[in-house]
Short mmCIF file of C-alpha atoms and ligand atoms in Angstrom, two decimals:
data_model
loop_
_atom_site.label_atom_id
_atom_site.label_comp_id
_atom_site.label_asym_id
_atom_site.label_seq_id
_atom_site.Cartn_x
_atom_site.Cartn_y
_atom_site.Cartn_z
CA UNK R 10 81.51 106.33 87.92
CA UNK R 11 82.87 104.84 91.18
CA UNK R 12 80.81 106.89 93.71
CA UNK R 13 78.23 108.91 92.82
CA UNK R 14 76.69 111.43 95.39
CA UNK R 15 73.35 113.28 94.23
CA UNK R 16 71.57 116.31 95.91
CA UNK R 17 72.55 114.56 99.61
CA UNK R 18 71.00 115.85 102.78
CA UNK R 19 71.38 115.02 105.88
CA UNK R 20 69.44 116.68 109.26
CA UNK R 21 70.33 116.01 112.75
CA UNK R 22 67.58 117.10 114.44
CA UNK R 23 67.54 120.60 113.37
CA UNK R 24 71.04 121.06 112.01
CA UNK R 25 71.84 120.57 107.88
CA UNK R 26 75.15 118.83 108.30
CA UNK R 27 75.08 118.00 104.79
CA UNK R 28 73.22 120.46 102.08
CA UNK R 29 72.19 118.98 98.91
CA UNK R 30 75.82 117.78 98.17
CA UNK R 31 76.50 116.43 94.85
CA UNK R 32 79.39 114.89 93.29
CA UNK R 33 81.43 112.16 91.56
CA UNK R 34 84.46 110.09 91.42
CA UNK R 35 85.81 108.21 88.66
CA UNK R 36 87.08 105.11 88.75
CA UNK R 37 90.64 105.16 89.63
CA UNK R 38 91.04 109.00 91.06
CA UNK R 39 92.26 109.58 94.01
CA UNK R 40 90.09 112.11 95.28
CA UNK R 41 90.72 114.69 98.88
CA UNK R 42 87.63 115.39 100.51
CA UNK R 43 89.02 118.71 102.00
CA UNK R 44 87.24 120.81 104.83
CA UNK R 45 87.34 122.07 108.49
CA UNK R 46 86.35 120.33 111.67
CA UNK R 47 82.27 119.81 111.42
CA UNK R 48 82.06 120.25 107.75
CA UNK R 49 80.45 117.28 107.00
CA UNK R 50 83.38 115.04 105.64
CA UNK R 51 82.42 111.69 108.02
CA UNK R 52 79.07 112.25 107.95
CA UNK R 53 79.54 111.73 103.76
CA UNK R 54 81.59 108.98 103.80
CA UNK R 55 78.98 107.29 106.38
CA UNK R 56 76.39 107.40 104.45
CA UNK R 57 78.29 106.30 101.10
CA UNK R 58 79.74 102.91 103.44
CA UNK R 59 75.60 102.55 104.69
CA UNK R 60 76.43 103.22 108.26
CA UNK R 61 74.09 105.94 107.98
CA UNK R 62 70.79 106.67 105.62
CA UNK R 63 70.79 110.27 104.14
CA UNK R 64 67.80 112.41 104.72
CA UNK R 65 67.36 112.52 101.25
CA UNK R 66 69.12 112.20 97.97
CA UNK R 67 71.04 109.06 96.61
CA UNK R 68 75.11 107.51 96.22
CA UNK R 69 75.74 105.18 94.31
CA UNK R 70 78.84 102.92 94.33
CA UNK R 71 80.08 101.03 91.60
CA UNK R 72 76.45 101.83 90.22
CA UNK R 73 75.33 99.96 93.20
CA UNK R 74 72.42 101.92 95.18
CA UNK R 75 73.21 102.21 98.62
CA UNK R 76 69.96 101.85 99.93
CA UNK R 77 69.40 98.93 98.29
CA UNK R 78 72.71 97.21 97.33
CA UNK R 79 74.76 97.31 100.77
CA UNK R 80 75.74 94.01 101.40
CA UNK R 81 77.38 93.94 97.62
CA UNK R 82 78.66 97.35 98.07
CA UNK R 83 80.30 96.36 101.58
CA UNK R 84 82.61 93.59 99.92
CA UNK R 85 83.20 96.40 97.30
CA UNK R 86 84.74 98.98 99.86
CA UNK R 87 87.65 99.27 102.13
CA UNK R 88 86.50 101.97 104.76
CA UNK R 89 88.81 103.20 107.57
CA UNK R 90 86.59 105.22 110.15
CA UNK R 91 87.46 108.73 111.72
CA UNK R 92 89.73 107.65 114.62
CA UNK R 93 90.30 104.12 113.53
CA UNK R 94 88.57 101.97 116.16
CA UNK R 95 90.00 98.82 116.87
CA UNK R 96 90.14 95.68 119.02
CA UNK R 97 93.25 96.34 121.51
CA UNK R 98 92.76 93.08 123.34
CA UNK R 99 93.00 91.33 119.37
CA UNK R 100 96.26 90.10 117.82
CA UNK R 101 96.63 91.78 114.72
CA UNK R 102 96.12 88.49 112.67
CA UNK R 103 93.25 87.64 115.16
CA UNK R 104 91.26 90.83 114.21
CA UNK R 105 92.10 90.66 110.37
CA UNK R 106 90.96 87.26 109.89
CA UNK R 107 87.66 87.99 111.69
CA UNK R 108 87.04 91.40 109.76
CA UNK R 109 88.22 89.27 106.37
CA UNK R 110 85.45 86.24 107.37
CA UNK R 111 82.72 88.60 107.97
CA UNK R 112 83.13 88.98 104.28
CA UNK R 113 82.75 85.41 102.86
CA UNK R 114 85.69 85.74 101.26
CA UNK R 115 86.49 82.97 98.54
CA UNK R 116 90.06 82.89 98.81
CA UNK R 117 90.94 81.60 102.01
CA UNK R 118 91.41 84.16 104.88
CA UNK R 119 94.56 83.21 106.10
CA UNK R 120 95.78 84.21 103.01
CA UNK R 121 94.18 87.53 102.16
CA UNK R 122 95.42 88.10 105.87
CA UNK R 123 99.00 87.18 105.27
CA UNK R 124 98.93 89.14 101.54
CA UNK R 125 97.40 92.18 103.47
CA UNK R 126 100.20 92.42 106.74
CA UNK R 127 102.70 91.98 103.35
CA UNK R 128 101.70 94.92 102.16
CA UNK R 129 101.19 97.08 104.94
CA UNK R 130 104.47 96.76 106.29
CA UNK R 131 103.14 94.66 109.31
CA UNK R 132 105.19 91.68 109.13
CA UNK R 133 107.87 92.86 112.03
CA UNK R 134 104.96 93.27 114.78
CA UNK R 135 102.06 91.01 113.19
CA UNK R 136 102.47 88.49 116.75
CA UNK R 137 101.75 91.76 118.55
CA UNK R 138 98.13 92.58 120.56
CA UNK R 139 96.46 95.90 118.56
CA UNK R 140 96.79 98.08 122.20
CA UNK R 141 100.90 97.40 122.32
CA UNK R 142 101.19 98.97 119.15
CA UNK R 143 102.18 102.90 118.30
CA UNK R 144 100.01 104.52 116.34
CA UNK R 145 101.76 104.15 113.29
CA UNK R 146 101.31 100.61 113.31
CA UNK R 147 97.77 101.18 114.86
CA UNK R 148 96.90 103.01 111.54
CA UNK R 149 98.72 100.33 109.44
CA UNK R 150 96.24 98.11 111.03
CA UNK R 151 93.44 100.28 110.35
CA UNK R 152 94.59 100.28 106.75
CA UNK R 153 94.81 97.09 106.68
CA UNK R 154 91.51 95.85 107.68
CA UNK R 155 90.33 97.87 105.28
CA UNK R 156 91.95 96.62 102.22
CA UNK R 157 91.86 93.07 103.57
CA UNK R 158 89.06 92.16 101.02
CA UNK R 159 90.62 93.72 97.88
CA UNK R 160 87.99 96.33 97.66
CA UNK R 161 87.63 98.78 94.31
CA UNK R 162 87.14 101.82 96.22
CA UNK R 163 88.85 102.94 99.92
CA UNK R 164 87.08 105.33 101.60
CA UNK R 165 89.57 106.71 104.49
CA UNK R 166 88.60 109.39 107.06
CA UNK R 167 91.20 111.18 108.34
CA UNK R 168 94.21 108.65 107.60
CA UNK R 169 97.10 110.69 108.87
CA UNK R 170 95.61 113.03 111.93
CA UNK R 171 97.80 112.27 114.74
CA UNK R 172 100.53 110.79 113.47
CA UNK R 173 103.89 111.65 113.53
CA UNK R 174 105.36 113.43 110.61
CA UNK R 175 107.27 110.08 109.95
CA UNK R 176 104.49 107.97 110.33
CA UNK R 177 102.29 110.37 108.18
CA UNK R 178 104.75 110.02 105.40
CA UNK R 179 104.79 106.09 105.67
CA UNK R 180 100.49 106.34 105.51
CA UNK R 181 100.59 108.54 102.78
CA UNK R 182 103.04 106.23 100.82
CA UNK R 183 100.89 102.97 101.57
CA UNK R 184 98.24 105.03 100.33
CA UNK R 185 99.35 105.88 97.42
CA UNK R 186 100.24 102.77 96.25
CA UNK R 187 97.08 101.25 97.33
CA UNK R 188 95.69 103.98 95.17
CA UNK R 189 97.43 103.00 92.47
CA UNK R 190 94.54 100.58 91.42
CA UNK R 191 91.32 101.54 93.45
CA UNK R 192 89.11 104.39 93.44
CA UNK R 193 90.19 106.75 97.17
CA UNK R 194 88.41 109.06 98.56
CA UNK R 195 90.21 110.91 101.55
CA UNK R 196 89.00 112.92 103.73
CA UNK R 197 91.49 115.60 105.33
CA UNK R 198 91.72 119.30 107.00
CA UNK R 199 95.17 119.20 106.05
CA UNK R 200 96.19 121.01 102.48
CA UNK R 201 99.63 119.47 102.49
CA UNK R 202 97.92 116.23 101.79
CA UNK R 203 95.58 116.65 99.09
CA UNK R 204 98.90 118.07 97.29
CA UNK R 205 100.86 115.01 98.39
CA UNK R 206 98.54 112.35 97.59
CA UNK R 207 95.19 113.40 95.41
CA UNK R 208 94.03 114.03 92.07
CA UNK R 209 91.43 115.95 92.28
CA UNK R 210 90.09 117.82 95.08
CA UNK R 211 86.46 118.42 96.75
CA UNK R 212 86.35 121.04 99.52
CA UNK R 213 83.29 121.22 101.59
CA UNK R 214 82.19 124.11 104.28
CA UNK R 215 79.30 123.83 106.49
CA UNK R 216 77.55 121.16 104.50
CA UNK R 217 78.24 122.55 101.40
CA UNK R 218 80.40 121.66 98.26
CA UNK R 219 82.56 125.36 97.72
CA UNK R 220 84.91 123.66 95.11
CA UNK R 221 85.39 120.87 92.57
CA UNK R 222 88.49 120.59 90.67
CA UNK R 223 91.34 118.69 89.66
CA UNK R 224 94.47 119.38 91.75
CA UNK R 225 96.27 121.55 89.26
CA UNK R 226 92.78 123.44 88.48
CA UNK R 227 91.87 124.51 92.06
CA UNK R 228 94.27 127.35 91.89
CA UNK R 229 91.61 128.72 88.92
CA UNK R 230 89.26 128.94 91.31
CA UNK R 231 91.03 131.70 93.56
CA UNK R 232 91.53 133.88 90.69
CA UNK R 233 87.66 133.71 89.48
CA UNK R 234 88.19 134.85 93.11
CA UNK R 235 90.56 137.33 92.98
CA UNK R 236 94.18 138.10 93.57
CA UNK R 237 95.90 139.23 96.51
CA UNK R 238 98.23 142.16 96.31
CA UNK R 239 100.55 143.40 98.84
CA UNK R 240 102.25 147.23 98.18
CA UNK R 241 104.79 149.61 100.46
CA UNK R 242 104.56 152.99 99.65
CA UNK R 243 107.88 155.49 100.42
CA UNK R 244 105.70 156.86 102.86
CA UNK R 245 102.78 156.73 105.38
CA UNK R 246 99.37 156.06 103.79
CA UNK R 247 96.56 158.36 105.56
CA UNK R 248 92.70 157.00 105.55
CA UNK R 249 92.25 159.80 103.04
CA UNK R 250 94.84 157.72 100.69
CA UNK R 251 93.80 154.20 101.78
CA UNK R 252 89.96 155.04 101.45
CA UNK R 253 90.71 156.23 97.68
CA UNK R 254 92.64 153.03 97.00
CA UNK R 255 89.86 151.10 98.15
CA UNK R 256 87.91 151.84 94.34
CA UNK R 257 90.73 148.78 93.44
CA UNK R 258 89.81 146.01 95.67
CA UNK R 259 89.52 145.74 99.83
CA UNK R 260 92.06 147.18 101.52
CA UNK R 261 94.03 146.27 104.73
CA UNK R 262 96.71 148.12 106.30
CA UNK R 263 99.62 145.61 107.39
CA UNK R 264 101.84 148.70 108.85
CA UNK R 265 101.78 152.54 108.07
CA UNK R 266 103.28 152.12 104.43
CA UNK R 267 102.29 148.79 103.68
CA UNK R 268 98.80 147.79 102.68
CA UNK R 269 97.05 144.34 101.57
CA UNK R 270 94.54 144.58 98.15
CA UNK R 271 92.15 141.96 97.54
CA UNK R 272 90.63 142.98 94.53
CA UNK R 273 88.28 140.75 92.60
CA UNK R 274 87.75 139.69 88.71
CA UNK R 275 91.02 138.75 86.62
CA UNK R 276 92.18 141.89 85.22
CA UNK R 277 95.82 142.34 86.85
CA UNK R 278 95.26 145.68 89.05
CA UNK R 279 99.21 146.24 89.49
CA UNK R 280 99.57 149.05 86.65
CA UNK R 281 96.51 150.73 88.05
CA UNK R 282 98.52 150.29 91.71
CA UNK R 283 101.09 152.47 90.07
CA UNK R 284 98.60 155.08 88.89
CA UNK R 285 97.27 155.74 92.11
CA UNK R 286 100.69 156.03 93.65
CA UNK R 287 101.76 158.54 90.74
CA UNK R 288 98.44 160.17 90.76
CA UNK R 289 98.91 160.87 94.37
CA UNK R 290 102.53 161.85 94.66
CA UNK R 291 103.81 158.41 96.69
CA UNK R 292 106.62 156.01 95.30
CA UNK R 293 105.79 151.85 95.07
CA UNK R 294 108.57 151.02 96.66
CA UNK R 295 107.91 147.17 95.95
CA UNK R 296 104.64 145.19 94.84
CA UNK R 297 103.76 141.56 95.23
CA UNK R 298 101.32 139.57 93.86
CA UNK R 299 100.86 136.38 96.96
CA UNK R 300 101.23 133.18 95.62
CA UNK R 301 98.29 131.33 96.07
CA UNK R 302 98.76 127.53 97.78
CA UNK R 303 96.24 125.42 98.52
CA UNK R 304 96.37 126.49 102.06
CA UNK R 305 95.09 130.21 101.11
CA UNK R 306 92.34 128.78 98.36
CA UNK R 307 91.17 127.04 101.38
CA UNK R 308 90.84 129.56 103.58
CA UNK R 309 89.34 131.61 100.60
CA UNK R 310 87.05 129.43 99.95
CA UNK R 311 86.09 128.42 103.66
CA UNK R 312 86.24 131.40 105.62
CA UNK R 313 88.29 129.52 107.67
P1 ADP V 427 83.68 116.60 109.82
O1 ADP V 427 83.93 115.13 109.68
O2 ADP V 427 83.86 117.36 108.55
O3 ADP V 427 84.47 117.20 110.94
P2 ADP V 427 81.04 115.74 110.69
O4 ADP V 427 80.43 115.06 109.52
O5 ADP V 427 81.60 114.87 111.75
O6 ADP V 427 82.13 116.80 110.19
O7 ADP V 427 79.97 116.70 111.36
C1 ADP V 427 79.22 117.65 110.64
C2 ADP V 427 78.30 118.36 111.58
O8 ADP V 427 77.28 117.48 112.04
C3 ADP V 427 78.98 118.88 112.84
O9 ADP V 427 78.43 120.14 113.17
C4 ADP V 427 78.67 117.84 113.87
O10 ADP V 427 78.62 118.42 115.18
C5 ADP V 427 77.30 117.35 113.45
N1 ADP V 427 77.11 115.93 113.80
C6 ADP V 427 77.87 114.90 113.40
N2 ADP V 427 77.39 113.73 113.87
C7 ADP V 427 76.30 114.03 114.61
C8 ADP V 427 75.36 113.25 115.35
N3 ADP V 427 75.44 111.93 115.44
N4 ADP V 427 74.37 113.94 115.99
C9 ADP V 427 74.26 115.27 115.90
N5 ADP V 427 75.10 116.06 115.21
C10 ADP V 427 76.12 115.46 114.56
MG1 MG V 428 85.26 113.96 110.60
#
């Protein structure tokens, strides 16, 4: 297990911003940490890079405790923080090589420096100060210092939020192949991303882990859930009608002859759709079952 998480709290002052949160990552996954604004993602990933202490329970990384192994487990992750601070008065090889000598590198750090701008793409604007650049580049730099060391695991908050949609792609690429042989975790509000980039993903609301699953399993989880049904009757639905339909599922009126179901469990409640409507003298004039995407398990799953 790359990271392991178990039973983590963490209080500030009075507020739970974390609630017994458990979880793993294996070695090699590329993992979305997937949740609104304030639902604890950062505050995770701080205390698995030892920033911050946890209130209580233990992570692990690389089997490493965190309490207790930190200076190891630094040299063993790549971290980019929420917002990517940086140095704008540094050149971007000035601020590599001092984040790459604060690890003790072996290999000599003009090299892991000139390996790392390589692969990031920075070579065109490496003689450049950080605050000149665009925040593409800026990001590339963040990126960068954070893989500088040829870390296992990269732990990235929030890689792509403000970029362009240009620049997200080029992120999202780097990231990829960076994840090609390290253990990610990735912390986004954004579904598109988790489906671009992750295997697995781990959505958290309010402190608290609401789903675990590998990419192509998280759609599962809606219909434990429930299913989402929309139906036009031929003609306009009184509260009488609606009120009787509501023994399927909840019910929401979209216009006078067109109404929402959310009904719950997995037995497909379309035939018994068509009973009611013959049972009551209306014609289904069409029925649709809504595709689930990520972006409506999320907002099932986080009230969001
Ligand atoms: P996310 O990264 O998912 O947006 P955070 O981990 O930043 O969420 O924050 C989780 C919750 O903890 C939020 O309600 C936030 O206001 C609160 N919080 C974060 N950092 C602090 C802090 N240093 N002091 C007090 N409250 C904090
Ligand atoms: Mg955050």
């Amino acid at each position: 297990m790359s990271i392991s998480a178990a039973a983590v709290t963490k209080l500030y002052g009075e507020q739970k911003a974390l609630d017994n949160v458990s979880f793993e990552v294996r070695t090699g996954e590329i993992v979305g940490f997937l949740g609104p604004n304030g639902a604890g993602k950062s505050t995770m990933m701080k205390i698995i890079t030892g920033y911050i202490p946890p209130s209580s329970g233990t992570v692990s990384v690389n089997g490493l405790d965190v309490e207790t192994g930190l200076p190891e487990i630094r040299r063993q992750i790549g971290y980019l923080p929420e917002n990517n601070p940086l140095y704008p008065e540094m050149y971007i090889r000035e601020y590599l090589e001092f984040v790459a000598s604060l690890y003790k590198p072996e290999t000599p750090v003009r090299d892991l420096v000139s390996r790392i701008i390589k692969v990031t793409g920075l070579v065109p604007e490496q003689k450049k100060k950080i605050g000149s650049l665009s925040k593409g580049y800026r990001q590339r730099v963040g990126l960068a210092q954070a893989l500088v060391h040829n870390p296992a695991v990269l732990i990235l908050d929030e890689p792509t939020t403000g970029l362009d949609p240009n620049q997200i792609v080029e992120i999202r690429n780097l990231i990829t192949e960076a994840g090609r042989e390290k253990t990610v975790l990735l912390s986004t509000h954004i579904m598109q991303e988790v489906e671009a980039i992750c295997d697995r993903v781990i959505i958290i609301d309010k402190g608290v882990i609401v789903a675990d699953e590998a990419k192509s399993d998280i759609y599962s989880v809606v219909k434990r859930k429930g299913q989402l049904i929309e139906v036009e009757f031929d003609r306009e639905i009184s509260g009488e009608l609606a009120e009787k339909l509501g023994s399927l599922g909840t019910v929401k009126k979209l216009n006078e002859k067109v109404l929402l179901l959310e009904a719950a469990g997995e037995q497909d409640i379309r035939p018994l759709v068509f009973s009611f409507a013959v049972n009551n003298n209306l014609t289904v004039l069409s029925l649709q079952k809504k595709e689930t995407n990520l972006e409506e398990v999320f907002r099932l799953l986080t009230n969001g």
